[in-house]
PDB file of N, CA and C in Angstrom:
ATOM      1  N   MET Q   1       5.493  -7.965 -17.243  1.00 47.00           N
ATOM      2  CA  MET Q   1       4.620  -8.940 -16.643  1.00 47.00           C
ATOM      3  C   MET Q   1       4.588  -8.712 -15.134  1.00 47.00           C
ATOM      4  N   THR Q   2       3.414  -8.885 -14.540  1.00 63.00           N
ATOM      5  CA  THR Q   2       3.281  -8.744 -13.092  1.00 63.00           C
ATOM      6  C   THR Q   2       3.006 -10.109 -12.473  1.00 63.00           C
ATOM      7  N   TRP Q   3       3.353 -10.262 -11.225  1.00 66.00           N
ATOM      8  CA  TRP Q   3       3.129 -11.527 -10.535  1.00 66.00           C
ATOM      9  C   TRP Q   3       1.771 -11.557  -9.855  1.00 66.00           C
ATOM     10  N   CYS Q   4       1.088 -10.447  -9.868  1.00 76.00           N
ATOM     11  CA  CYS Q   4      -0.210 -10.344  -9.195  1.00 76.00           C
ATOM     12  C   CYS Q   4      -1.277 -10.014 -10.235  1.00 76.00           C
ATOM     13  N   ALA Q   5      -2.304 -10.831 -10.291  1.00 82.00           N
ATOM     14  CA  ALA Q   5      -3.379 -10.634 -11.266  1.00 82.00           C
ATOM     15  C   ALA Q   5      -4.068  -9.284 -11.055  1.00 82.00           C
ATOM     16  N   PRO Q   6      -4.569  -8.678 -12.128  1.00 83.00           N
ATOM     17  CA  PRO Q   6      -5.225  -7.366 -12.013  1.00 83.00           C
ATOM     18  C   PRO Q   6      -6.356  -7.331 -10.986  1.00 83.00           C
ATOM     19  N   GLU Q   7      -7.134  -8.390 -10.867  1.00 87.00           N
ATOM     20  CA  GLU Q   7      -8.225  -8.382  -9.892  1.00 87.00           C
ATOM     21  C   GLU Q   7      -7.682  -8.356  -8.457  1.00 87.00           C
ATOM     22  N   LYS Q   8      -6.537  -8.980  -8.236  1.00 89.00           N
ATOM     23  CA  LYS Q   8      -5.908  -8.925  -6.908  1.00 89.00           C
ATOM     24  C   LYS Q   8      -5.342  -7.528  -6.642  1.00 89.00           C
ATOM     25  N   GLN Q   9      -4.781  -6.912  -7.658  1.00 89.00           N
ATOM     26  CA  GLN Q   9      -4.270  -5.545  -7.500  1.00 89.00           C
ATOM     27  C   GLN Q   9      -5.411  -4.622  -7.093  1.00 89.00           C
ATOM     28  N   HIS Q  10      -6.549  -4.764  -7.747  1.00 92.00           N
ATOM     29  CA  HIS Q  10      -7.713  -3.936  -7.425  1.00 92.00           C
ATOM     30  C   HIS Q  10      -8.177  -4.217  -5.996  1.00 92.00           C
ATOM     31  N   TRP Q  11      -8.200  -5.484  -5.613  1.00 94.00           N
ATOM     32  CA  TRP Q  11      -8.612  -5.872  -4.265  1.00 94.00           C
ATOM     33  C   TRP Q  11      -7.701  -5.221  -3.220  1.00 94.00           C
ATOM     34  N   VAL Q  12      -6.399  -5.216  -3.465  1.00 94.00           N
ATOM     35  CA  VAL Q  12      -5.442  -4.624  -2.535  1.00 94.00           C
ATOM     36  C   VAL Q  12      -5.698  -3.127  -2.376  1.00 94.00           C
ATOM     37  N   LEU Q  13      -5.954  -2.435  -3.470  1.00 95.00           N
ATOM     38  CA  LEU Q  13      -6.094  -0.982  -3.450  1.00 95.00           C
ATOM     39  C   LEU Q  13      -7.501  -0.494  -3.102  1.00 95.00           C
ATOM     40  N   GLN Q  14      -8.475  -1.373  -3.106  1.00 97.00           N
ATOM     41  CA  GLN Q  14      -9.865  -0.977  -2.905  1.00 97.00           C
ATOM     42  C   GLN Q  14     -10.111  -0.146  -1.644  1.00 97.00           C
ATOM     43  N   PRO Q  15      -9.490  -0.464  -0.504  1.00 98.00           N
ATOM     44  CA  PRO Q  15      -9.737   0.387   0.670  1.00 98.00           C
ATOM     45  C   PRO Q  15      -9.346   1.848   0.442  1.00 98.00           C
ATOM     46  N   LEU Q  16      -8.257   2.086  -0.255  1.00 98.00           N
ATOM     47  CA  LEU Q  16      -7.829   3.456  -0.531  1.00 98.00           C
ATOM     48  C   LEU Q  16      -8.763   4.131  -1.529  1.00 98.00           C
ATOM     49  N   ILE Q  17      -9.227   3.368  -2.501  1.00 97.00           N
ATOM     50  CA  ILE Q  17     -10.197   3.898  -3.465  1.00 97.00           C
ATOM     51  C   ILE Q  17     -11.485   4.260  -2.737  1.00 97.00           C
ATOM     52  N   ASP Q  18     -11.949   3.359  -1.870  1.00 98.00           N
ATOM     53  CA  ASP Q  18     -13.171   3.603  -1.107  1.00 98.00           C
ATOM     54  C   ASP Q  18     -13.042   4.807  -0.174  1.00 98.00           C
ATOM     55  N   ALA Q  19     -11.816   5.089   0.261  1.00 97.00           N
ATOM     56  CA  ALA Q  19     -11.579   6.249   1.134  1.00 97.00           C
ATOM     57  C   ALA Q  19     -11.560   7.552   0.345  1.00 97.00           C
ATOM     58  N   GLY Q  20     -11.695   7.445  -0.980  1.00 97.00           N
ATOM     59  CA  GLY Q  20     -11.787   8.632  -1.808  1.00 97.00           C
ATOM     60  C   GLY Q  20     -10.473   9.164  -2.341  1.00 97.00           C
ATOM     61  N   LEU Q  21      -9.413   8.379  -2.245  1.00 97.00           N
ATOM     62  CA  LEU Q  21      -8.115   8.845  -2.720  1.00 97.00           C
ATOM     63  C   LEU Q  21      -8.016   8.753  -4.239  1.00 97.00           C
ATOM     64  N   ALA Q  22      -7.366   9.725  -4.818  1.00 97.00           N
ATOM     65  CA  ALA Q  22      -7.107   9.734  -6.254  1.00 97.00           C
ATOM     66  C   ALA Q  22      -5.952   8.783  -6.563  1.00 97.00           C
ATOM     67  N   THR Q  23      -5.898   8.352  -7.791  1.00 95.00           N
ATOM     68  CA  THR Q  23      -4.850   7.430  -8.230  1.00 95.00           C
ATOM     69  C   THR Q  23      -3.461   7.969  -7.933  1.00 95.00           C
ATOM     70  N   GLU Q  24      -3.251   9.247  -8.169  1.00 97.00           N
ATOM     71  CA  GLU Q  24      -1.927   9.838  -7.929  1.00 97.00           C
ATOM     72  C   GLU Q  24      -1.543   9.787  -6.451  1.00 97.00           C
ATOM     73  N   GLN Q  25      -2.505   9.991  -5.564  1.00 97.00           N
ATOM     74  CA  GLN Q  25      -2.198   9.932  -4.132  1.00 97.00           C
ATOM     75  C   GLN Q  25      -1.885   8.505  -3.714  1.00 97.00           C
ATOM     76  N   ILE Q  26      -2.637   7.543  -4.221  1.00 96.00           N
ATOM     77  CA  ILE Q  26      -2.363   6.131  -3.926  1.00 96.00           C
ATOM     78  C   ILE Q  26      -0.966   5.779  -4.417  1.00 96.00           C
ATOM     79  N   ARG Q  27      -0.655   6.184  -5.623  1.00 95.00           N
ATOM     80  CA  ARG Q  27       0.668   5.921  -6.195  1.00 95.00           C
ATOM     81  C   ARG Q  27       1.761   6.540  -5.324  1.00 95.00           C
ATOM     82  N   ALA Q  28       1.555   7.761  -4.855  1.00 96.00           N
ATOM     83  CA  ALA Q  28       2.550   8.436  -4.017  1.00 96.00           C
ATOM     84  C   ALA Q  28       2.774   7.670  -2.708  1.00 96.00           C
ATOM     85  N   PHE Q  29       1.692   7.188  -2.095  1.00 95.00           N
ATOM     86  CA  PHE Q  29       1.837   6.407  -0.856  1.00 95.00           C
ATOM     87  C   PHE Q  29       2.637   5.132  -1.110  1.00 95.00           C
ATOM     88  N   LEU Q  30       2.310   4.437  -2.192  1.00 92.00           N
ATOM     89  CA  LEU Q  30       3.008   3.184  -2.487  1.00 92.00           C
ATOM     90  C   LEU Q  30       4.469   3.419  -2.841  1.00 92.00           C
ATOM     91  N   TYR Q  31       4.755   4.488  -3.588  1.00 93.00           N
ATOM     92  CA  TYR Q  31       6.149   4.827  -3.896  1.00 93.00           C
ATOM     93  C   TYR Q  31       6.915   5.136  -2.613  1.00 93.00           C
ATOM     94  N   GLN Q  32       6.278   5.882  -1.701  1.00 90.00           N
ATOM     95  CA  GLN Q  32       6.952   6.221  -0.444  1.00 90.00           C
ATOM     96  C   GLN Q  32       7.251   4.964   0.362  1.00 90.00           C
ATOM     97  N   LEU Q  33       6.288   4.060   0.429  1.00 87.00           N
ATOM     98  CA  LEU Q  33       6.493   2.800   1.140  1.00 87.00           C
ATOM     99  C   LEU Q  33       7.656   2.025   0.529  1.00 87.00           C
ATOM    100  N   ALA Q  34       7.677   1.907  -0.785  1.00 85.00           N
ATOM    101  CA  ALA Q  34       8.742   1.171  -1.466  1.00 85.00           C
ATOM    102  C   ALA Q  34      10.091   1.857  -1.274  1.00 85.00           C
ATOM    103  N   PHE Q  35      10.124   3.175  -1.424  1.00 84.00           N
ATOM    104  CA  PHE Q  35      11.372   3.916  -1.277  1.00 84.00           C
ATOM    105  C   PHE Q  35      11.937   3.747   0.128  1.00 84.00           C
ATOM    106  N   ASP Q  36      11.074   3.896   1.131  1.00 78.00           N
ATOM    107  CA  ASP Q  36      11.524   3.750   2.515  1.00 78.00           C
ATOM    108  C   ASP Q  36      12.081   2.353   2.763  1.00 78.00           C
ATOM    109  N   GLU Q  37      11.488   1.341   2.154  1.00 76.00           N
ATOM    110  CA  GLU Q  37      11.965  -0.026   2.323  1.00 76.00           C
ATOM    111  C   GLU Q  37      13.314  -0.224   1.628  1.00 76.00           C
ATOM    112  N   ILE Q  38      13.466   0.353   0.453  1.00 76.00           N
ATOM    113  CA  ILE Q  38      14.709   0.200  -0.302  1.00 76.00           C
ATOM    114  C   ILE Q  38      15.883   0.849   0.430  1.00 76.00           C
ATOM    115  N   ILE Q  39      15.676   2.054   0.958  1.00 77.00           N
ATOM    116  CA  ILE Q  39      16.784   2.752   1.606  1.00 77.00           C
ATOM    117  C   ILE Q  39      16.934   2.393   3.082  1.00 77.00           C
ATOM    118  N   GLY Q  40      15.925   1.746   3.643  1.00 73.00           N
ATOM    119  CA  GLY Q  40      15.964   1.377   5.059  1.00 73.00           C
ATOM    120  C   GLY Q  40      16.855   0.167   5.289  1.00 73.00           C
ATOM    121  N   GLU Q  41      17.103  -0.076   6.541  1.00 69.00           N
ATOM    122  CA  GLU Q  41      17.909  -1.239   6.919  1.00 69.00           C
ATOM    123  C   GLU Q  41      16.971  -2.354   7.373  1.00 69.00           C
ATOM    124  N   GLY Q  42      16.782  -3.343   6.551  1.00 63.00           N
ATOM    125  CA  GLY Q  42      15.903  -4.443   6.914  1.00 63.00           C
ATOM    126  C   GLY Q  42      14.447  -4.114   6.681  1.00 63.00           C
ATOM    127  N   ARG Q  43      13.597  -4.865   7.312  1.00 64.00           N
ATOM    128  CA  ARG Q  43      12.158  -4.698   7.139  1.00 64.00           C
ATOM    129  C   ARG Q  43      11.670  -3.405   7.797  1.00 64.00           C
ATOM    130  N   ALA Q  44      10.685  -2.803   7.147  1.00 65.00           N
ATOM    131  CA  ALA Q  44      10.082  -1.589   7.699  1.00 65.00           C
ATOM    132  C   ALA Q  44       9.347  -1.927   8.990  1.00 65.00           C
ATOM    133  N   THR Q  45       9.394  -1.036   9.938  1.00 77.00           N
ATOM    134  CA  THR Q  45       8.657  -1.235  11.185  1.00 77.00           C
ATOM    135  C   THR Q  45       7.208  -0.798  10.980  1.00 77.00           C
ATOM    136  N   VAL Q  46       6.365  -1.191  11.895  1.00 80.00           N
ATOM    137  CA  VAL Q  46       4.964  -0.778  11.836  1.00 80.00           C
ATOM    138  C   VAL Q  46       4.888   0.746  11.872  1.00 80.00           C
ATOM    139  N   ALA Q  47       5.708   1.372  12.689  1.00 82.00           N
ATOM    140  CA  ALA Q  47       5.700   2.834  12.783  1.00 82.00           C
ATOM    141  C   ALA Q  47       6.098   3.465  11.461  1.00 82.00           C
ATOM    142  N   ALA Q  48       7.076   2.888  10.770  1.00 83.00           N
ATOM    143  CA  ALA Q  48       7.512   3.434   9.483  1.00 83.00           C
ATOM    144  C   ALA Q  48       6.433   3.274   8.430  1.00 83.00           C
ATOM    145  N   VAL Q  49       5.735   2.163   8.443  1.00 88.00           N
ATOM    146  CA  VAL Q  49       4.647   1.950   7.489  1.00 88.00           C
ATOM    147  C   VAL Q  49       3.525   2.942   7.761  1.00 88.00           C
ATOM    148  N   HIS Q  50       3.217   3.150   9.017  1.00 91.00           N
ATOM    149  CA  HIS Q  50       2.156   4.108   9.386  1.00 91.00           C
ATOM    150  C   HIS Q  50       2.574   5.541   9.070  1.00 91.00           C
ATOM    151  N   ALA Q  51       3.853   5.842   9.175  1.00 91.00           N
ATOM    152  CA  ALA Q  51       4.336   7.207   8.949  1.00 91.00           C
ATOM    153  C   ALA Q  51       3.993   7.720   7.552  1.00 91.00           C
ATOM    154  N   VAL Q  52       3.829   6.815   6.600  1.00 93.00           N
ATOM    155  CA  VAL Q  52       3.490   7.206   5.229  1.00 93.00           C
ATOM    156  C   VAL Q  52       2.193   8.018   5.208  1.00 93.00           C
ATOM    157  N   VAL Q  53       1.256   7.693   6.093  1.00 96.00           N
ATOM    158  CA  VAL Q  53      -0.050   8.371   6.099  1.00 96.00           C
ATOM    159  C   VAL Q  53      -0.345   9.079   7.425  1.00 96.00           C
ATOM    160  N   ALA Q  54       0.684   9.316   8.212  1.00 95.00           N
ATOM    161  CA  ALA Q  54       0.483   9.895   9.546  1.00 95.00           C
ATOM    162  C   ALA Q  54      -0.221  11.247   9.523  1.00 95.00           C
ATOM    163  N   ASP Q  55      -0.056  11.997   8.445  1.00 96.00           N
ATOM    164  CA  ASP Q  55      -0.673  13.321   8.367  1.00 96.00           C
ATOM    165  C   ASP Q  55      -2.038  13.307   7.678  1.00 96.00           C
ATOM    166  N   GLN Q  56      -2.562  12.126   7.430  1.00 97.00           N
ATOM    167  CA  GLN Q  56      -3.837  11.969   6.733  1.00 97.00           C
ATOM    168  C   GLN Q  56      -4.981  11.776   7.733  1.00 97.00           C
ATOM    169  N   PRO Q  57      -6.223  12.013   7.276  1.00 97.00           N
ATOM    170  CA  PRO Q  57      -7.388  11.774   8.157  1.00 97.00           C
ATOM    171  C   PRO Q  57      -7.482  10.307   8.579  1.00 97.00           C
ATOM    172  N   ALA Q  58      -8.213  10.072   9.652  1.00 97.00           N
ATOM    173  CA  ALA Q  58      -8.350   8.721  10.212  1.00 97.00           C
ATOM    174  C   ALA Q  58      -8.865   7.716   9.184  1.00 97.00           C
ATOM    175  N   ARG Q  59      -9.803   8.106   8.321  1.00 97.00           N
ATOM    176  CA  ARG Q  59     -10.349   7.171   7.326  1.00 97.00           C
ATOM    177  C   ARG Q  59      -9.262   6.714   6.350  1.00 97.00           C
ATOM    178  N   VAL Q  60      -8.342   7.602   6.018  1.00 98.00           N
ATOM    179  CA  VAL Q  60      -7.244   7.250   5.111  1.00 98.00           C
ATOM    180  C   VAL Q  60      -6.242   6.355   5.839  1.00 98.00           C
ATOM    181  N   GLN Q  61      -5.976   6.659   7.100  1.00 97.00           N
ATOM    182  CA  GLN Q  61      -5.074   5.807   7.877  1.00 97.00           C
ATOM    183  C   GLN Q  61      -5.625   4.392   8.008  1.00 97.00           C
ATOM    184  N   ALA Q  62      -6.930   4.286   8.248  1.00 97.00           N
ATOM    185  CA  ALA Q  62      -7.565   2.962   8.352  1.00 97.00           C
ATOM    186  C   ALA Q  62      -7.506   2.230   7.012  1.00 97.00           C
ATOM    187  N   ALA Q  63      -7.760   2.948   5.939  1.00 98.00           N
ATOM    188  CA  ALA Q  63      -7.696   2.334   4.607  1.00 98.00           C
ATOM    189  C   ALA Q  63      -6.271   1.883   4.288  1.00 98.00           C
ATOM    190  N   TRP Q  64      -5.289   2.670   4.693  1.00 97.00           N
ATOM    191  CA  TRP Q  64      -3.885   2.310   4.463  1.00 97.00           C
ATOM    192  C   TRP Q  64      -3.533   1.032   5.228  1.00 97.00           C
ATOM    193  N   THR Q  65      -3.985   0.952   6.475  1.00 95.00           N
ATOM    194  CA  THR Q  65      -3.727  -0.248   7.272  1.00 95.00           C
ATOM    195  C   THR Q  65      -4.313  -1.473   6.595  1.00 95.00           C
ATOM    196  N   GLU Q  66      -5.543  -1.362   6.112  1.00 96.00           N
ATOM    197  CA  GLU Q  66      -6.179  -2.482   5.406  1.00 96.00           C
ATOM    198  C   GLU Q  66      -5.420  -2.825   4.133  1.00 96.00           C
ATOM    199  N   THR Q  67      -4.972  -1.822   3.408  1.00 95.00           N
ATOM    200  CA  THR Q  67      -4.221  -2.053   2.168  1.00 95.00           C
ATOM    201  C   THR Q  67      -2.923  -2.788   2.459  1.00 95.00           C
ATOM    202  N   VAL Q  68      -2.198  -2.366   3.481  1.00 93.00           N
ATOM    203  CA  VAL Q  68      -0.947  -3.037   3.827  1.00 93.00           C
ATOM    204  C   VAL Q  68      -1.211  -4.474   4.259  1.00 93.00           C
ATOM    205  N   CYS Q  69      -2.263  -4.700   5.025  1.00 93.00           N
ATOM    206  CA  CYS Q  69      -2.628  -6.074   5.414  1.00 93.00           C
ATOM    207  C   CYS Q  69      -2.916  -6.931   4.187  1.00 93.00           C
ATOM    208  N   ARG Q  70      -3.608  -6.360   3.214  1.00 94.00           N
ATOM    209  CA  ARG Q  70      -3.915  -7.098   1.988  1.00 94.00           C
ATOM    210  C   ARG Q  70      -2.646  -7.374   1.186  1.00 94.00           C
ATOM    211  N   LEU Q  71      -1.737  -6.416   1.166  1.00 89.00           N
ATOM    212  CA  LEU Q  71      -0.449  -6.642   0.481  1.00 89.00           C
ATOM    213  C   LEU Q  71       0.290  -7.825   1.109  1.00 89.00           C
ATOM    214  N   LEU Q  72       0.298  -7.853   2.425  1.00 87.00           N
ATOM    215  CA  LEU Q  72       0.987  -8.924   3.133  1.00 87.00           C
ATOM    216  C   LEU Q  72       0.303 -10.275   2.949  1.00 87.00           C
ATOM    217  N   ALA Q  73      -0.979 -10.270   2.661  1.00 90.00           N
ATOM    218  CA  ALA Q  73      -1.743 -11.507   2.469  1.00 90.00           C
ATOM    219  C   ALA Q  73      -1.519 -12.136   1.094  1.00 90.00           C
ATOM    220  N   LEU Q  74      -0.984 -11.368   0.159  1.00 87.00           N
ATOM    221  CA  LEU Q  74      -0.763 -11.900  -1.181  1.00 87.00           C
ATOM    222  C   LEU Q  74       0.341 -12.941  -1.167  1.00 87.00           C
ATOM    223  N   PRO Q  75       0.200 -13.971  -1.987  1.00 82.00           N
ATOM    224  CA  PRO Q  75       1.310 -14.926  -2.092  1.00 82.00           C
ATOM    225  C   PRO Q  75       2.490 -14.256  -2.799  1.00 82.00           C
ATOM    226  N   GLY Q  76       3.663 -14.693  -2.487  1.00 74.00           N
ATOM    227  CA  GLY Q  76       4.861 -14.139  -3.138  1.00 74.00           C
ATOM    228  C   GLY Q  76       4.903 -14.479  -4.616  1.00 74.00           C
ATOM    229  N   PRO Q  77       5.802 -13.838  -5.347  1.00 71.00           N
ATOM    230  CA  PRO Q  77       5.874 -14.068  -6.793  1.00 71.00           C
ATOM    231  C   PRO Q  77       6.259 -15.502  -7.168  1.00 71.00           C
ATOM    232  N   ASP Q  78       6.872 -16.223  -6.240  1.00 69.00           N
ATOM    233  CA  ASP Q  78       7.283 -17.599  -6.529  1.00 69.00           C
ATOM    234  C   ASP Q  78       6.268 -18.631  -6.067  1.00 69.00           C
ATOM    235  N   ALA Q  79       5.155 -18.150  -5.481  1.00 56.00           N
ATOM    236  CA  ALA Q  79       4.156 -19.074  -4.925  1.00 56.00           C
ATOM    237  C   ALA Q  79       3.321 -19.696  -6.020  1.00 56.00           C
TER     238      ALA Q  79
END
């Protein structure tokens, strides 16, 4: 079971989809973000979040920023 409805999941990922990224690339970015957070000390910094896509074109970086903003806008699982 997920705490986020499928339509919200799609809304969160839409900027990356619109930027032309394949599902596997989106998955890789999200895994990297999660992995970095798990092994990091405390909350990820803005620089660390951006580092996930630092080697990508500007359109992908912009889409990633929007995706992260949308992730942060979601209510928590207990909300």
